[in-house]
XYZ file of C-alpha atoms in Angstrom:
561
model
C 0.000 0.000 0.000
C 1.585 3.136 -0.923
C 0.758 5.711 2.184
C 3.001 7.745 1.272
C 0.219 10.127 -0.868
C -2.783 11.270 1.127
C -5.221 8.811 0.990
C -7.822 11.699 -0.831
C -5.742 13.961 -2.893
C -6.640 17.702 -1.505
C -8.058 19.691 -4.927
C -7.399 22.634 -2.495
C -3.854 22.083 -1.701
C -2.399 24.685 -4.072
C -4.610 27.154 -2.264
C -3.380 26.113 1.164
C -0.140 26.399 -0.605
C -0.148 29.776 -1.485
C -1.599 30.660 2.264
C 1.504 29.140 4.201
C 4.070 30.721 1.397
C 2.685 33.981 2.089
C 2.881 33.548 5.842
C 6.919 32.035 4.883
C 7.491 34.771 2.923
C 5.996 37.409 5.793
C 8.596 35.834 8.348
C 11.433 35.756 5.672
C 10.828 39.516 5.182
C 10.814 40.948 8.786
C 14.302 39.106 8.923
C 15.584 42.247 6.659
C 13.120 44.665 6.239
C 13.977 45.919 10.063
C 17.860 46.621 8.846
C 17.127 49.901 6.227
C 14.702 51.302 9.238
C 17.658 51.636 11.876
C 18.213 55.633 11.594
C 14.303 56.166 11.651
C 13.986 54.209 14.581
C 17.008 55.264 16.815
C 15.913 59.118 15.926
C 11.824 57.808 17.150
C 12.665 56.076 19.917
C 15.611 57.542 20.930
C 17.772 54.179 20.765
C 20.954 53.429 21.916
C 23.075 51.747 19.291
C 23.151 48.558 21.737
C 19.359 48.653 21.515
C 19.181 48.669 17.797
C 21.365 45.796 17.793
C 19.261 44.227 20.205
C 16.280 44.985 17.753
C 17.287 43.086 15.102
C 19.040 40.313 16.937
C 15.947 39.342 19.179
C 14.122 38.023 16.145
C 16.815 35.487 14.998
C 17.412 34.551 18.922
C 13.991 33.203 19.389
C 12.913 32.170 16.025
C 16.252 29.629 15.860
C 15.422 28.627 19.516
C 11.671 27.771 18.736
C 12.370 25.984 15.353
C 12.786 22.580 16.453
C 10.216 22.982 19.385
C 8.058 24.174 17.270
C 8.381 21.503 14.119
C 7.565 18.707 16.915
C 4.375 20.640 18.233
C 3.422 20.507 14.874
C 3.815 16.573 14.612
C 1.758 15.923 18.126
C -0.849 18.421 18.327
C -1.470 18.991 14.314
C 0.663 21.633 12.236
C -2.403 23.269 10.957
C -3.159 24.488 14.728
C 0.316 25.159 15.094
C -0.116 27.604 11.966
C -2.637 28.831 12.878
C -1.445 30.237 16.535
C 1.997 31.120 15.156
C 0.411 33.509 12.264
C -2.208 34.629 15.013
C 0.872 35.937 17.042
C 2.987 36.647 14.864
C 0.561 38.943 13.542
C -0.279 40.428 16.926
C 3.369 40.677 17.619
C 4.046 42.677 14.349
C 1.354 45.056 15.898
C 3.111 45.087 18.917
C 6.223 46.563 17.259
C 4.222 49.043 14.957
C 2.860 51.116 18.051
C 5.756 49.803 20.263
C 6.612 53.389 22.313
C 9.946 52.752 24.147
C 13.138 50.616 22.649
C 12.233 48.526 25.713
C 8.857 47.796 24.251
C 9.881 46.790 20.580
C 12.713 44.697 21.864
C 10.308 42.553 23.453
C 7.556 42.641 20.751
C 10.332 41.572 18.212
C 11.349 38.778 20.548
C 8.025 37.432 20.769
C 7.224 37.994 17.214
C 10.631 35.763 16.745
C 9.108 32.883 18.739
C 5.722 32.834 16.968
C 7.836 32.498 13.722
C 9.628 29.422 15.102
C 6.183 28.111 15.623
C 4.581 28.699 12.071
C 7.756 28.454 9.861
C 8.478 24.477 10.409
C 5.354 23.557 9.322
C 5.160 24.811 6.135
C 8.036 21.904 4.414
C 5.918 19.742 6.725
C 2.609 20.262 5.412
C 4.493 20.589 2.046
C 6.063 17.239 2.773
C 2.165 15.530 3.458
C 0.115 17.118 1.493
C 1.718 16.812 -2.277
C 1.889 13.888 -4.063
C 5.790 12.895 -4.688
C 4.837 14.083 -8.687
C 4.215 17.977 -7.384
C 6.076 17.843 -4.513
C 9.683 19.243 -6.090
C 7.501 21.974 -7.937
C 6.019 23.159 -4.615
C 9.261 23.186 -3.339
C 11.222 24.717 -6.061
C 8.262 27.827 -5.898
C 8.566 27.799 -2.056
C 12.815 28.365 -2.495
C 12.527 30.964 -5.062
C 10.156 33.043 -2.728
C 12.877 32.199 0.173
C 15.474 33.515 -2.389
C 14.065 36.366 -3.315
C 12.062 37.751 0.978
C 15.574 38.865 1.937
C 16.175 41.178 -1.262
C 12.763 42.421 -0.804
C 12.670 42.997 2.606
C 15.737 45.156 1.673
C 13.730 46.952 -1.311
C 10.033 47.270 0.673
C 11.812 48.454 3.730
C 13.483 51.106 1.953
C 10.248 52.262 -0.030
C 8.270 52.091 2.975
C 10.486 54.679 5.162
C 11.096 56.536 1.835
C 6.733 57.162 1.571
C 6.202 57.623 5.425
C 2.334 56.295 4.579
C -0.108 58.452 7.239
C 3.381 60.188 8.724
C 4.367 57.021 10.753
C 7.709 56.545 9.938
C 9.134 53.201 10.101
C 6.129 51.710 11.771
C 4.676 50.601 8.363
C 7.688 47.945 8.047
C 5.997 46.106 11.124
C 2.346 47.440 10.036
C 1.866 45.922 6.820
C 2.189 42.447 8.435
C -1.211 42.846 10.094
C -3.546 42.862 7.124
C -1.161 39.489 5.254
C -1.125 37.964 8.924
C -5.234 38.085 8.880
C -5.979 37.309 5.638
C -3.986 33.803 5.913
C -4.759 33.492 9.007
C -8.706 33.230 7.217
C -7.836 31.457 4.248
C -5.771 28.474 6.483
C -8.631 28.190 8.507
C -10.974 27.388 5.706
C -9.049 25.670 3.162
C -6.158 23.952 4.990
C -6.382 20.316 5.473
C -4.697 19.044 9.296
C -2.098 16.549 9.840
C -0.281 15.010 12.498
C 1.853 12.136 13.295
C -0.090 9.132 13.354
C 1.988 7.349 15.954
C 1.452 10.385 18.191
C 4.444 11.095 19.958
C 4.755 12.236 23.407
C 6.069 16.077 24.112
C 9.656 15.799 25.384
C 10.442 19.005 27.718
C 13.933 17.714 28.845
C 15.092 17.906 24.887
C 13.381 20.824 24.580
C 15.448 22.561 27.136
C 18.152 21.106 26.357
C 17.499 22.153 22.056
C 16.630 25.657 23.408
C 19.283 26.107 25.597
C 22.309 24.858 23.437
C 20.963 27.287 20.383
C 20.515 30.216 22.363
C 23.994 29.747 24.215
C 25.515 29.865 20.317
C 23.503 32.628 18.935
C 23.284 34.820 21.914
C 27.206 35.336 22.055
C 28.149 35.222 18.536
C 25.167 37.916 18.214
C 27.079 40.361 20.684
C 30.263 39.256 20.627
C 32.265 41.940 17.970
C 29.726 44.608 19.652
C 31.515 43.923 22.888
C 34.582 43.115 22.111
C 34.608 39.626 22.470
C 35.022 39.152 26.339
C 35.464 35.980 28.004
C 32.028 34.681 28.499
C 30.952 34.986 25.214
C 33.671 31.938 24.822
C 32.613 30.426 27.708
C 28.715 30.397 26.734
C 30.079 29.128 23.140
C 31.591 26.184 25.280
C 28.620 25.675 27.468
C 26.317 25.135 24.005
C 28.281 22.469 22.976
C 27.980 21.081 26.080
C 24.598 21.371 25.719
C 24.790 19.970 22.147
C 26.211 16.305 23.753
C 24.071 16.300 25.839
C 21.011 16.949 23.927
C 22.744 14.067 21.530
C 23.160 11.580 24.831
C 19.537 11.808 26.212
C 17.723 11.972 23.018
C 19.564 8.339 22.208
C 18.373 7.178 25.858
C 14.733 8.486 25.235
C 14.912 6.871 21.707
C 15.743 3.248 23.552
C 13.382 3.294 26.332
C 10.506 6.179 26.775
C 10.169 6.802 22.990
C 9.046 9.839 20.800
C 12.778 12.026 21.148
C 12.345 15.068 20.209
C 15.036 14.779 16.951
C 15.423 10.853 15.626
C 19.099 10.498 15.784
C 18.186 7.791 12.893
C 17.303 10.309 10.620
C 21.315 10.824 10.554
C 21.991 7.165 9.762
C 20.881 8.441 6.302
C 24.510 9.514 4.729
C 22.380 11.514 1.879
C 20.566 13.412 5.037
C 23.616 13.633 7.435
C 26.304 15.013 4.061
C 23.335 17.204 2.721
C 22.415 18.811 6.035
C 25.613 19.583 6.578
C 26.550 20.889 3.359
C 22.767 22.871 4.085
C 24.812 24.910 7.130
C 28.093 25.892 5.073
C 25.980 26.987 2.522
C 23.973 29.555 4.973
C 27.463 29.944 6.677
C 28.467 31.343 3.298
C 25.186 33.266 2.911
C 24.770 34.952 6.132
C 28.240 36.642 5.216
C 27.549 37.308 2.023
C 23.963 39.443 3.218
C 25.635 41.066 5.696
C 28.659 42.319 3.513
C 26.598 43.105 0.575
C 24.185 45.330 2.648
C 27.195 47.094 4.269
C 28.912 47.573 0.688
C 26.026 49.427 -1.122
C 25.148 51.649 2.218
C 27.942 51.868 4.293
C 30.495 51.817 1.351
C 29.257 53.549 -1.725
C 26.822 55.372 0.459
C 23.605 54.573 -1.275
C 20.102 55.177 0.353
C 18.060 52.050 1.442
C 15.909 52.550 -1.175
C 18.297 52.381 -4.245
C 20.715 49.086 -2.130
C 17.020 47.767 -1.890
C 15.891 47.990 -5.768
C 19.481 46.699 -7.042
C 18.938 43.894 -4.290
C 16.135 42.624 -6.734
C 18.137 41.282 -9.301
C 19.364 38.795 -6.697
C 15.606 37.924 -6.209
C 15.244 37.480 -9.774
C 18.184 35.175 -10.255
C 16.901 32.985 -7.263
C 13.649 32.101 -9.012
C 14.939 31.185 -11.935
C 17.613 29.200 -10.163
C 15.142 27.545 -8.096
C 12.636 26.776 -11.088
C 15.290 25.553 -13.846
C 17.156 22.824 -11.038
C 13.959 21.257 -9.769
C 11.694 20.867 -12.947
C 14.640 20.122 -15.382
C 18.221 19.750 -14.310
C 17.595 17.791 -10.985
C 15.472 14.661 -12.519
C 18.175 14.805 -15.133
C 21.606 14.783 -13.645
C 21.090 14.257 -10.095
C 23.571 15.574 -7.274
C 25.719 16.870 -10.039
C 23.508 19.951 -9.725
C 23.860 20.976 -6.713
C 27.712 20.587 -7.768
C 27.136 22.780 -10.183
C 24.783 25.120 -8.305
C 27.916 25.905 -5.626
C 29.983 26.074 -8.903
C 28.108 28.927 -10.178
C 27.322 31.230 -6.518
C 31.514 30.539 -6.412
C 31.806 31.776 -9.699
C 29.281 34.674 -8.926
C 31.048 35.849 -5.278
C 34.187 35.783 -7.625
C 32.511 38.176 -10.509
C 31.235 40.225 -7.760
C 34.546 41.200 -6.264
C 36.161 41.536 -9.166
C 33.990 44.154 -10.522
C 33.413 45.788 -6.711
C 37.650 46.510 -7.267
C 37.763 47.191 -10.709
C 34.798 49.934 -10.513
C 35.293 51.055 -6.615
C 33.266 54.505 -5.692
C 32.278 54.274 -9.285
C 30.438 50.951 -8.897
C 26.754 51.221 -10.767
C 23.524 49.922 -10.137
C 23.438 48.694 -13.572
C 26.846 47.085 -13.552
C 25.928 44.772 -10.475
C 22.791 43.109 -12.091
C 24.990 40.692 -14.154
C 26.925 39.289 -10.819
C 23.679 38.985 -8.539
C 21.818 37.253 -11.590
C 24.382 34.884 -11.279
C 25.136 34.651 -7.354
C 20.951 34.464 -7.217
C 21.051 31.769 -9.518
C 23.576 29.658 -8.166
C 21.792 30.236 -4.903
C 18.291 28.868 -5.953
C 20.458 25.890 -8.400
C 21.026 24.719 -4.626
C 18.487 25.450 -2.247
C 15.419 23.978 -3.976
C 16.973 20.564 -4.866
C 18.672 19.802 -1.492
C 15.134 20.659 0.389
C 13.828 18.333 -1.962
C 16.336 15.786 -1.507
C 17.008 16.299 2.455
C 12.950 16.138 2.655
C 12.884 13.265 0.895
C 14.886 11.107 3.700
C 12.539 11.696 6.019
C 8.966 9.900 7.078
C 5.863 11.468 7.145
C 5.627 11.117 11.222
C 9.043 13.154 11.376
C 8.293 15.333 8.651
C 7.768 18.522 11.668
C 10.837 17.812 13.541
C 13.143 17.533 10.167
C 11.724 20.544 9.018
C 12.314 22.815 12.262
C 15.801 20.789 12.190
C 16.210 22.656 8.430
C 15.038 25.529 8.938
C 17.396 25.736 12.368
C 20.231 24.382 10.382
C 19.729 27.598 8.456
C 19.297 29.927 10.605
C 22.442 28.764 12.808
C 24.257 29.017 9.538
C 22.576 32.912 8.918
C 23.802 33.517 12.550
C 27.733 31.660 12.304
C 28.118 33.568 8.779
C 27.022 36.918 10.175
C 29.309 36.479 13.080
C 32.374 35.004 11.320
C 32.212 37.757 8.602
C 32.339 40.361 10.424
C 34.770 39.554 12.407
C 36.398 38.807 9.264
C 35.549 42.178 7.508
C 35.705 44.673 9.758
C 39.419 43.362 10.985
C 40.404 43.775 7.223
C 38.373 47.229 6.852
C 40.563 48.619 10.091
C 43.930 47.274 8.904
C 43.267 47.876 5.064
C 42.338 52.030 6.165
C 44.820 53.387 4.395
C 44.357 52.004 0.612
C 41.860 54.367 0.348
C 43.625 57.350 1.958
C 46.475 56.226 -0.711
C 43.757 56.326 -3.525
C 42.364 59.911 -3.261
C 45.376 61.822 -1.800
C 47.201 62.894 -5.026
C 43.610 64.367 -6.062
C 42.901 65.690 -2.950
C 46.774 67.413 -2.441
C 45.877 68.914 -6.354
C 42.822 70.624 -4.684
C 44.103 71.751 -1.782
C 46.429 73.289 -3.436
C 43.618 75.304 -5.511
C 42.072 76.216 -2.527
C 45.365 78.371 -1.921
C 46.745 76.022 0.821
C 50.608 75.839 1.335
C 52.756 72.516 1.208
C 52.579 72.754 5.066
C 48.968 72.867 5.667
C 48.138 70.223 2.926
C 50.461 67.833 4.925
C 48.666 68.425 8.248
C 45.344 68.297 6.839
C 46.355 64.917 5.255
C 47.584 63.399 8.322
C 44.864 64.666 10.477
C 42.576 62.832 7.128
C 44.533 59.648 7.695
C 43.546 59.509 11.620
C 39.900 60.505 10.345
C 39.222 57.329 8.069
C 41.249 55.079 9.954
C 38.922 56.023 13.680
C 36.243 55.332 11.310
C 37.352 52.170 10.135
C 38.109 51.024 13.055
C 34.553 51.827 14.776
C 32.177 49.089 16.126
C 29.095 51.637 16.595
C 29.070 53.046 12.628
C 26.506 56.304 14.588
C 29.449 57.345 16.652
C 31.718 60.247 15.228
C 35.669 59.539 16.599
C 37.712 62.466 17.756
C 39.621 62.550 15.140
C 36.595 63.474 12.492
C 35.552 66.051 14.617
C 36.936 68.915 13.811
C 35.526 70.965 11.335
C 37.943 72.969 8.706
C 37.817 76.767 8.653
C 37.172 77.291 5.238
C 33.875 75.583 3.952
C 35.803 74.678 0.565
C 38.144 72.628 2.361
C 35.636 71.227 4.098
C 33.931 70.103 0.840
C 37.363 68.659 -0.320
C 37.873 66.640 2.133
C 34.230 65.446 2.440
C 34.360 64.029 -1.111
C 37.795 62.772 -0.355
C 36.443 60.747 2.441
C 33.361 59.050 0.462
C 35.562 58.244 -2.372
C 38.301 56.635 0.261
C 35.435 55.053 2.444
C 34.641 53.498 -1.125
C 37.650 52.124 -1.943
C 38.238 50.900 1.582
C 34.793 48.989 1.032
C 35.292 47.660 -1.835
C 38.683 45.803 -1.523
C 37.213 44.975 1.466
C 33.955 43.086 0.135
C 36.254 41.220 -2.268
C 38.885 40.278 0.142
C 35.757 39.043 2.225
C 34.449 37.498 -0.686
C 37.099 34.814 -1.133
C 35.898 33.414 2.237
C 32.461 33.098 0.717
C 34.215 31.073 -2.309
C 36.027 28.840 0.089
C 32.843 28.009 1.921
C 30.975 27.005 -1.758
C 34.342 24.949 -2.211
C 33.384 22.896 0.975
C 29.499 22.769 -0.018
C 30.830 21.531 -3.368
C 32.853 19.106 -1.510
C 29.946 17.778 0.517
C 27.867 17.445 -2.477
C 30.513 15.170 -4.732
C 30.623 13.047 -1.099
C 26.715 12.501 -1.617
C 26.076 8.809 -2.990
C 26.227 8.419 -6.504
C 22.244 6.857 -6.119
C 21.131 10.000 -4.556
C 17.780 10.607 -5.584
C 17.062 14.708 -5.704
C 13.539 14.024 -6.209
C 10.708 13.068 -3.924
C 10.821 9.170 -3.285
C 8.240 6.823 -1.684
C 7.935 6.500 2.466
C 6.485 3.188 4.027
C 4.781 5.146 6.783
C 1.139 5.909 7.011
C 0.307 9.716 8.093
C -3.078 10.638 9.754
C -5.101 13.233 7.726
C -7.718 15.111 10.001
C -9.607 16.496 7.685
C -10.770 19.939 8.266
C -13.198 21.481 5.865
């Protein structure tokens, strides 16, 4: 008996479908969209720069907590009621945040918006995973990655236009806002046209693995969230330690549960599968590589050529663009062909495009175009989606139906550990290079900015000590942690207003530079990482299957009209 397809095909499934991708895509989004609001909201609310941080970091900490937890919810108690109460507050949370009054008060709202997320987000590969037949299963998922592919870029892009309208004179608020009316509308349409599902061997809840899940995520993210912020003291070492501590002994007592109580929380056999245990950890490099690549890319466009939300946003696209037709092309007509080999070829091609990238960022510098990025993020996007859709579809396809909540929160936390280690690593990595690399773009603009000096009626002297004093400026800068603060050595204003101008333009053009060797030094990193996910991938067994293969377990439908 194949029980592997419902046993009544849903003719509403592409319906419920769209509902859960628009509630995916609405968590997806609030990841970025909060990053091109920052100077809005620390003028509103009269943030510290360690509360912005906190703003933006709150989300990730309890969404990647959750994500297991929640997946397994989803398998006991039904992941259409575990939907259900994550888009209902997630949706009250986003309101929360739009009227929050106090940094205090967003903080928490984003926190708890976070959890909800970890709540809805796993079930929607579940319900993917039970509710298509094997046949439409890789074209769900293949639409599902491209939308994944392209939230972040237009978070970026709907972020900016949002602040840039100020709709009814509310500022940022809008970014949160505009979840509310999505976040009841599916809430509506998944109550009506989504069928239930659940495990039908009806595990038990087990609290001690949750702890111990929650606990050994949150002692990773929490310190490699704050750690360059602070400095990197001792603790944040010591918690990094105390996770992996965690992480055994999450791996002991989950075995012991598995041999004598029953229903762990992750089955350890899952990993017995060498196509699951290679591909899942191929999956974190590749976010590894990805959460460094965001972050950079964001900072390059804003921070280095100085470009408004708005404009990084709407070049961001292209990157969108290049996921979905990454995504589509693998799944419907490379993958069934030529098997593992493309997602060999997928890490081939973001390599290729990180390479492109950097090469151009150095070649073009303060000059750098919209127009002349499109061709590299085509490329990086559609290496990106070559991967993602086909190893969801093969990593889901290892999996029963009765696990088919826990292995998606394990995915989706997989990734967003990976989002978190990239972020972390790469900055560490690119701002170290940004502060010792200062003076490459001092170098670059100082014969120009000597010539105008000189113009402006300076002598030899003064040129020389407005130089030097220059040099201090942009390397203080460099070297700065909190980009709002202005060091001592920028301070001082020039006398004449037409020096002043000088040495303004001077600065953005060696700021530029400074940015842009920097991004493509950083960038090799990125290409390393790909070399390892290409790596994993050859290891894969030559038999893997990237499609959607048969199960011998039964799942219980609860059919909800």
């Amino acid at each position: 008996m194949d029980t592997d397809i419902t046993p009544t095909l849903d003719p509403r499934r592409w319906i419920a479908f769209a509902v859960v991708l628009a509630a995916g895509f609405m968590d997806l989004l609030d990841v970025t969209i909060v990053n091109v609001a920052v100077p809005s909201v620390q003028k509103d609310l009269g943030a510290a720069y360690s509360q912005i941080e906190w703003i933006i970091a709150a989300y990730v900490l309890s969404f990647a907590a959750v994500l297991i937890t929640g997946g397994r919810l989803g398998d006991i108690y039904g992941r259409k009621r575990l939907f259900l109460l994550g888009v209902a507050g997630f949706t009250a949370a986003s309101l929360a945040c739009g009227l929050a009054s106090s940094p205090a008060m967003l903080i928490g709202s984003r926190f708890v918006q976070g959890a909800m997320a970890g709540l809805m987000v796993p079930q929607i590969l579940a319900i993917i995973r039970v509710t298509f037949p094997k046949e439409e299963r890789a074209k769900a998922i293949a639409v599902y990655s491209g939308v994944g592919g392209s939230a972040s870029a237009v978070g970026l892009s709907l972020g900016g236009l949002l602040v840039e309208w100020n709709l009814f004179d509310l500022g940022w608020r809008p970014i949160f806002l505009v979840n509310v009316p999505v976040g009841l509308l599916a809430l509506g349409a998944a109550a009506v046209v989504m069928r239930d599902s659940r495990s039908a061997h009806a595990p038990r809840l087990d609290i001690i693995g949750m702890v111990l899940a929650i606990s050994a995520v949150l002692l990773l993210v929490y310190p490699l969230t704050e750690g360059r912020r602070l400095g990197w003291p001792a603790w944040t070492f010591v918690m990094i330690g105390a996770s992996a501590a965690a992480l055994g002994a999450f791996l002991v007592y989950e075995r012991w549960r598995a041999r004598t109580a029953g229903s762990p929380l992750i089955d350890l056999d899952l990993f017995r599968s060498r196509p699951f245990t290679i591909g899942l950890s191929s999956w974190l490099l590749f976010w590894i590589g990805f959460g460094g690549f965001f972050l950079i890319w964001t900072l390059f466009m804003q921070a280095g050529l100085g470009w408004s939300p708005m404009r990084a946003g709407l070049t961001s696209v292209f990157f969108a663009v290049g996921a979905g037709i990454g995504a589509g092309v693998s799944v419907s007509a490379l993958a069934p062909r030529f098997g593992k080999w493309v997602l060999l070829a997928g890490g081939l091609v973001t390599a290729g495009g990180f390479a492109l990238y950097g090469a151009l960022a150095t070649y073009y510098e303060s000059d750098f175009a919209s127009w002349q990025m499109v061709f590299p993020l085509l490329v990086t996007g559609i290496g990106f989606g070559i991967v993602v859709a086909p190893t969801i579809d093969m990593l889901l396809g290892q999996i029963p139906d009765r696990e088919a909540g826990a292995a998606s929160g394990l995915l989706n936390t997989g990734q967003q550990l990976g989002l978190a280690l990239g972020v972390a690593l790469v900055g560490i990595l690119f701002f170290g290079q940004l502060d010792h690399d200062s003076a490459r773009g001092v170098d670059s603009v100082a014969g120009q900015t000597r010539t105008e000096l000189a113009a402006a009626g300076l002598p030899g002297s003064a040129q020389e000590q407005i130089l030097a004093n220059f040099r201090a400026c942009v390397r203080d800068r460099s070297g700065e942690v909190d980009p709002s603060v202005v060091p001592a050595s920028c301070q001082s204003a020039p006398a004449d207003p037409a020096v002043g101008q000088i040495l303004t333009r001077a600065g953005e053009d060696a700021n530029a530079v400074n940015f842009a060797h920097t991004f493509q030094y950083t960038l090799w990193w990125g290409m390393g990482l790909m070399t390892l996910v290409c790596l994993g991938f050859v290891a894969l067994p030559r038999d893997t299957r990237l499609e959607q293969h048969e199960m011998a377990d039964e799942e219980e439908l609860v059919g909800v009209r």
